[in-house]
XYZ file of N, CA, C and O in Angstrom:
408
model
N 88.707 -45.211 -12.427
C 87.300 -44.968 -12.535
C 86.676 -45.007 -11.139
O 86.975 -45.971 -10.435
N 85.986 -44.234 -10.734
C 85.413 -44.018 -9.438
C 83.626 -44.415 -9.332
O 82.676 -44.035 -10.017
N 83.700 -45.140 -8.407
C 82.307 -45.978 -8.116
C 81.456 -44.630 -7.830
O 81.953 -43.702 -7.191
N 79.653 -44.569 -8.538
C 79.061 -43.829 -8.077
C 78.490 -44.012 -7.262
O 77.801 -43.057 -6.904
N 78.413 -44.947 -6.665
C 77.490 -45.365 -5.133
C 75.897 -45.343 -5.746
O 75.295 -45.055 -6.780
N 75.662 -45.823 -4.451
C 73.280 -46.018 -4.829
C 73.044 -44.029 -4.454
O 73.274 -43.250 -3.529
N 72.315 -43.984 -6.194
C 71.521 -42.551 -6.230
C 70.276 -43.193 -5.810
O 69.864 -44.350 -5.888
N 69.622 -41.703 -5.173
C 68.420 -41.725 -5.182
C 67.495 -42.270 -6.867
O 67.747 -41.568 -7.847
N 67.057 -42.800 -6.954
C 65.904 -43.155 -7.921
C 64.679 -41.905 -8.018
O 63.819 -42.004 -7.143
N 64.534 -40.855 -8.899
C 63.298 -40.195 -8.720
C 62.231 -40.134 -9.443
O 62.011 -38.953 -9.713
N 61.400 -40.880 -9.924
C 60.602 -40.964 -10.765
C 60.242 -39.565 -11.466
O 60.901 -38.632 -11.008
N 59.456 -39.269 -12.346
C 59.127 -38.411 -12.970
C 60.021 -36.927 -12.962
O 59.565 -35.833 -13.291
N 61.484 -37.226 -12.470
C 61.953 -35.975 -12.247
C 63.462 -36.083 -12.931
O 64.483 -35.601 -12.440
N 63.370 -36.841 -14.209
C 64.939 -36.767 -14.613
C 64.926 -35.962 -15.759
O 65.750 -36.326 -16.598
N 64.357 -35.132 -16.017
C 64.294 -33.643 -16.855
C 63.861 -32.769 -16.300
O 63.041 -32.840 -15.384
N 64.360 -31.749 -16.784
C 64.097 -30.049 -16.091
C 63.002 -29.893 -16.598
O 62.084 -29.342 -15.991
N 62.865 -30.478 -18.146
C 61.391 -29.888 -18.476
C 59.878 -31.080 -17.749
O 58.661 -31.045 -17.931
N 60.410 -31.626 -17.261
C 59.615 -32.358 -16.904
C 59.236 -31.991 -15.609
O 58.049 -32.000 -15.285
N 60.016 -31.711 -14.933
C 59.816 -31.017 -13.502
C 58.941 -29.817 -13.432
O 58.065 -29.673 -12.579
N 59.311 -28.686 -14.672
C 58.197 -27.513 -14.727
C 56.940 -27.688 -15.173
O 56.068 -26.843 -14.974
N 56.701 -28.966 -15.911
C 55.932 -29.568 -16.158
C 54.632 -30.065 -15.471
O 53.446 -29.903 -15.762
N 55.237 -30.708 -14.487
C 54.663 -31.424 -13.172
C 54.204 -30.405 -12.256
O 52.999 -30.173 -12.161
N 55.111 -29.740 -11.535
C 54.979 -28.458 -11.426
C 53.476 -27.537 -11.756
O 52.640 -27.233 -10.906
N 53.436 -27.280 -12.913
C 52.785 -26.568 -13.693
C 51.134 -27.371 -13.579
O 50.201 -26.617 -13.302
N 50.881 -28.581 -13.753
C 49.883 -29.522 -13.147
C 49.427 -29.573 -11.873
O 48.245 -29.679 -11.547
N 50.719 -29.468 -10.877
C 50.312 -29.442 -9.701
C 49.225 -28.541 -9.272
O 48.177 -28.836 -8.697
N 49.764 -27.122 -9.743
C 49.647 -25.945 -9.223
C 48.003 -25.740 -10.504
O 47.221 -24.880 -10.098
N 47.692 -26.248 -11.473
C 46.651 -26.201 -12.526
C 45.291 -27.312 -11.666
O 44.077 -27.115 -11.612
N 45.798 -28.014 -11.317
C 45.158 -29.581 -10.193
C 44.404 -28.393 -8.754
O 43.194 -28.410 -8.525
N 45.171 -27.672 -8.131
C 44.919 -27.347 -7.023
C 44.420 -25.747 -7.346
O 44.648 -24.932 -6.452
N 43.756 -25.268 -8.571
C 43.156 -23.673 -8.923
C 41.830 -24.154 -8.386
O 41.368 -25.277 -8.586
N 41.067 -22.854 -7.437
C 39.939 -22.886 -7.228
C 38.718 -21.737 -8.333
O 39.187 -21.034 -9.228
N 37.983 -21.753 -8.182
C 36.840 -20.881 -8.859
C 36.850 -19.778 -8.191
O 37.501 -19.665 -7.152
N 36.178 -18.883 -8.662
C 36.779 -17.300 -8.080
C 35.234 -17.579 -7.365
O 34.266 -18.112 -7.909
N 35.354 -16.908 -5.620
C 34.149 -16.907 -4.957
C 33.295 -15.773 -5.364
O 33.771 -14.852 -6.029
N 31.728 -15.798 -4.900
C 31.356 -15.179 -5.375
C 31.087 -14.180 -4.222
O 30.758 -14.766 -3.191
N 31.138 -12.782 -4.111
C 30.511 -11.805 -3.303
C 28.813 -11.760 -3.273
O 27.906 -11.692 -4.102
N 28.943 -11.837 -1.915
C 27.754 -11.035 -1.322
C 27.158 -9.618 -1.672
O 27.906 -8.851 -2.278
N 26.475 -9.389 -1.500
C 25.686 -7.907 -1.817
C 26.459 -6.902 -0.501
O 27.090 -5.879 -0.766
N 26.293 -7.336 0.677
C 27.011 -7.064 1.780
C 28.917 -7.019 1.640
O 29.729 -6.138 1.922
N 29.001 -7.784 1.329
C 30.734 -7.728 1.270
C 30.614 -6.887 -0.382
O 31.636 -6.242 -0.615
N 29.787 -6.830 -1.254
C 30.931 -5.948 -2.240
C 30.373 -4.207 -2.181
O 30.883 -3.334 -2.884
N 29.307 -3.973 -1.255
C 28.700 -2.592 -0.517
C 29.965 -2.366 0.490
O 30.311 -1.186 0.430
N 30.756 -3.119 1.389
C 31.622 -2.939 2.543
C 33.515 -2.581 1.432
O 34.492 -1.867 1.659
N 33.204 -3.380 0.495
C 34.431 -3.054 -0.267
C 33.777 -1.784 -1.161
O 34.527 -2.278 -2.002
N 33.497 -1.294 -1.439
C 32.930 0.115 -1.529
C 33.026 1.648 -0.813
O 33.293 2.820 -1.082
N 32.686 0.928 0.093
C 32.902 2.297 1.671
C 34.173 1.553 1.301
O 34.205 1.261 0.106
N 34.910 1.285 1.795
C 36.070 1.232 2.562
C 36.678 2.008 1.277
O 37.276 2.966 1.767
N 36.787 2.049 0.159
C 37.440 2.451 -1.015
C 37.214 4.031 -1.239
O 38.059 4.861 -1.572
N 35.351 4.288 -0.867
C 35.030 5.574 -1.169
C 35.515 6.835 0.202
O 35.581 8.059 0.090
N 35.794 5.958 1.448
C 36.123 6.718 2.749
C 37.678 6.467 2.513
O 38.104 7.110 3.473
N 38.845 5.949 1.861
C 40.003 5.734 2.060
C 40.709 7.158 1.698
O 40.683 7.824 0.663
N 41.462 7.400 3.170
C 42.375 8.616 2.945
C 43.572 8.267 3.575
O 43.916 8.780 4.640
N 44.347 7.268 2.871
C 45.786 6.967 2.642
C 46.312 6.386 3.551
O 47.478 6.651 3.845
N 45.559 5.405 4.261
C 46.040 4.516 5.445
C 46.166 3.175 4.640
O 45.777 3.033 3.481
N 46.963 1.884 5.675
C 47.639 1.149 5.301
C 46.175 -0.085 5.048
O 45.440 -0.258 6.020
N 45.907 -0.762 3.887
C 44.998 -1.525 3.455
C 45.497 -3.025 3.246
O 46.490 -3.419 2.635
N 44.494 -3.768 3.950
C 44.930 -5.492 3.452
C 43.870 -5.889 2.474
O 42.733 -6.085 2.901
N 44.146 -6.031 1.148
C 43.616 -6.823 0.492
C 43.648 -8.057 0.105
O 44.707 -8.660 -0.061
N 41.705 -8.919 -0.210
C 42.395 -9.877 -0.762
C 41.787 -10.312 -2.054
O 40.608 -10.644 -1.926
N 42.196 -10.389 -3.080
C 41.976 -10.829 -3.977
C 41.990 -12.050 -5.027
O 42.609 -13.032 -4.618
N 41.640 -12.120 -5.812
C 41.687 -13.542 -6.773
C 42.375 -13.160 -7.919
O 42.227 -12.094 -8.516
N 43.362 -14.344 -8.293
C 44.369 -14.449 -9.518
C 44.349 -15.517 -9.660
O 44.394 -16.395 -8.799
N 44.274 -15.616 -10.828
C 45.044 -17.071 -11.713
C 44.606 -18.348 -10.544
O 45.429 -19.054 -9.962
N 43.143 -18.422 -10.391
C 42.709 -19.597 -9.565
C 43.175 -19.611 -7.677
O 42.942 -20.395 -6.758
N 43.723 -18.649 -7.763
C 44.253 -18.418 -6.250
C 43.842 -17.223 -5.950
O 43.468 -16.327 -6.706
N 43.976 -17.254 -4.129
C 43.051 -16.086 -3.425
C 44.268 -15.572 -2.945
O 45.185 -16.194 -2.409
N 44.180 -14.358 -3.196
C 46.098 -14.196 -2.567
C 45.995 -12.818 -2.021
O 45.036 -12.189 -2.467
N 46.641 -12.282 -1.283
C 46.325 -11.260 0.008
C 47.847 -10.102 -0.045
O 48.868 -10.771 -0.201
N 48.086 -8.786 0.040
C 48.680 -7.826 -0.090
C 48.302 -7.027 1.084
O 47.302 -7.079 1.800
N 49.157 -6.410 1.105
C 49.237 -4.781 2.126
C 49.669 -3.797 1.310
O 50.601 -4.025 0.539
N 49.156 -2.758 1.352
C 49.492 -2.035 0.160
C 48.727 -0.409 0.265
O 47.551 -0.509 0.613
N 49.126 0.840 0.060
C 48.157 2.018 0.314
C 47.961 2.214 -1.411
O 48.872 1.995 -2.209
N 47.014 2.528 -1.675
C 46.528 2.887 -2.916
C 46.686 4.508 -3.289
O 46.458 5.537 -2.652
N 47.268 4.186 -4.849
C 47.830 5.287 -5.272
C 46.662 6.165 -6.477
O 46.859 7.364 -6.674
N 45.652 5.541 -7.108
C 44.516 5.645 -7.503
C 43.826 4.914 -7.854
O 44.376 3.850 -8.138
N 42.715 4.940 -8.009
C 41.261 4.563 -8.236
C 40.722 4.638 -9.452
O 39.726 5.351 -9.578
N 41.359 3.784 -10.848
C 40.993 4.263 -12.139
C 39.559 3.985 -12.367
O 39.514 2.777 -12.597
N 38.648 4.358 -12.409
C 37.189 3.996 -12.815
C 36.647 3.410 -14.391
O 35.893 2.511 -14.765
N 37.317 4.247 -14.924
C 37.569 4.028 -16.259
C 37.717 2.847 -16.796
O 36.857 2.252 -17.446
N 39.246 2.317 -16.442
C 40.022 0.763 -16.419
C 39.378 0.062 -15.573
O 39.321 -1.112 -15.939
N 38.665 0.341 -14.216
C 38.156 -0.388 -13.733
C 39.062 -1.149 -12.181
O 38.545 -1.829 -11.294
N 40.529 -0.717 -12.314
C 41.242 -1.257 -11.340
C 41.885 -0.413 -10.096
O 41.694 0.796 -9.960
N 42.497 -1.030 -9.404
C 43.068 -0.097 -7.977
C 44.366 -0.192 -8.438
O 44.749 -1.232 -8.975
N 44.926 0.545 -8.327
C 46.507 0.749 -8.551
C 47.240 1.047 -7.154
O 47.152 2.087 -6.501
N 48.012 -0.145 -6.833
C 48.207 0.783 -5.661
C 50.307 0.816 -5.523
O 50.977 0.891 -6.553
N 50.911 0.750 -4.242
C 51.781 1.364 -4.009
C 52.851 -0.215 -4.889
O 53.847 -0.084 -5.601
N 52.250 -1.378 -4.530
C 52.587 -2.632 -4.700
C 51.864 -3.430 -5.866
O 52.473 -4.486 -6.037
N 51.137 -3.346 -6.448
C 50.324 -4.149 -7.300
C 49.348 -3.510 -7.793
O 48.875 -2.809 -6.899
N 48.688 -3.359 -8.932
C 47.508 -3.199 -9.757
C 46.434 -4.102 -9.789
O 46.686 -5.159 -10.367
N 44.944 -3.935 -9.178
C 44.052 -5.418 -9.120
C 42.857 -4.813 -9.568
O 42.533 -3.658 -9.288
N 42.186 -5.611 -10.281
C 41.102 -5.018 -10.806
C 39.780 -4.899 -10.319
O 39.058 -5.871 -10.541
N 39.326 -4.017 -9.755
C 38.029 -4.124 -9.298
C 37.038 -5.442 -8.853
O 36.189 -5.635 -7.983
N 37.581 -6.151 -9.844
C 36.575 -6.964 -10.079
C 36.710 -8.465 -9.557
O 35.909 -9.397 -9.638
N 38.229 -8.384 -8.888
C 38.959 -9.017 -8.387
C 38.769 -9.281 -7.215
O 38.623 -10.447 -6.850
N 38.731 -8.280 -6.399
C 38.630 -7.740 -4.666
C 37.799 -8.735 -4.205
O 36.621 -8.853 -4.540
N 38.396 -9.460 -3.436
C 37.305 -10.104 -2.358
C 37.308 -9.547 -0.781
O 36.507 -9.747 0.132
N 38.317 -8.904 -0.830
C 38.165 -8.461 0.300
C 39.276 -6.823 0.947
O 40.470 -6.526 0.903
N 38.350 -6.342 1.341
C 39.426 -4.863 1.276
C 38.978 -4.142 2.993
O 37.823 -3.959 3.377
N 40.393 -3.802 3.886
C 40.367 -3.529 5.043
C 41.129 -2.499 5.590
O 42.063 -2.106 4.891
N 41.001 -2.103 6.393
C 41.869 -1.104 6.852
C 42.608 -1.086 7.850
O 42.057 -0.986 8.947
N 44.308 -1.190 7.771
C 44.770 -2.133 8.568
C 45.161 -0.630 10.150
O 45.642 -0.979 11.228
């Protein structure tokens, strides 16, 4: 029989489901509120959308409590649906906090 020697001790982490768990809190603990636009910043994300002829764009947008940022050229402009579709991701209009021309 072979000695296991001193394990680490890890509190709250001796299940898998407990780990995605924690996890899952962490990341629910640290969601912010979606900011709100200016009259000025959502007129500037406008032009930049209505003058775009197929150059490389940094957006940034809000998901799931996070502000999260792409490069990406846009493939259309659904008005309809309301969202940008582009080469990398689909975001919805309504999303955009921020749109540039890189």
């Amino acid at each position: 029989m072979s000695d296991r020697g001193m394990k680490k001790w890890a509190p709250y982490k001796s299940l898998i489901e407990q780990d995605n768990f924690l996890n899952d809190m962490r990341h629910d603990k640290n969601k912010i509120t979606k900011p709100k636009l200016s009259n000025e910043q959502a007129e500037e994300i406008d032009r930049v959308l209505r003058e775009y002829h197929g150059e490389l764009l940094r957006m940034r947008y809000y998901r799931n409590g996070d502000i999260k940022e792409i490069r990406q050229t846009i493939k259309k402009i659904d008005t309809v649906e309301r969202i940008v579709i582009g080469s990398e991701l689909k975001i919805a209009l309504k999303d955009l906090l921020e749109v540039i021309a890189v």
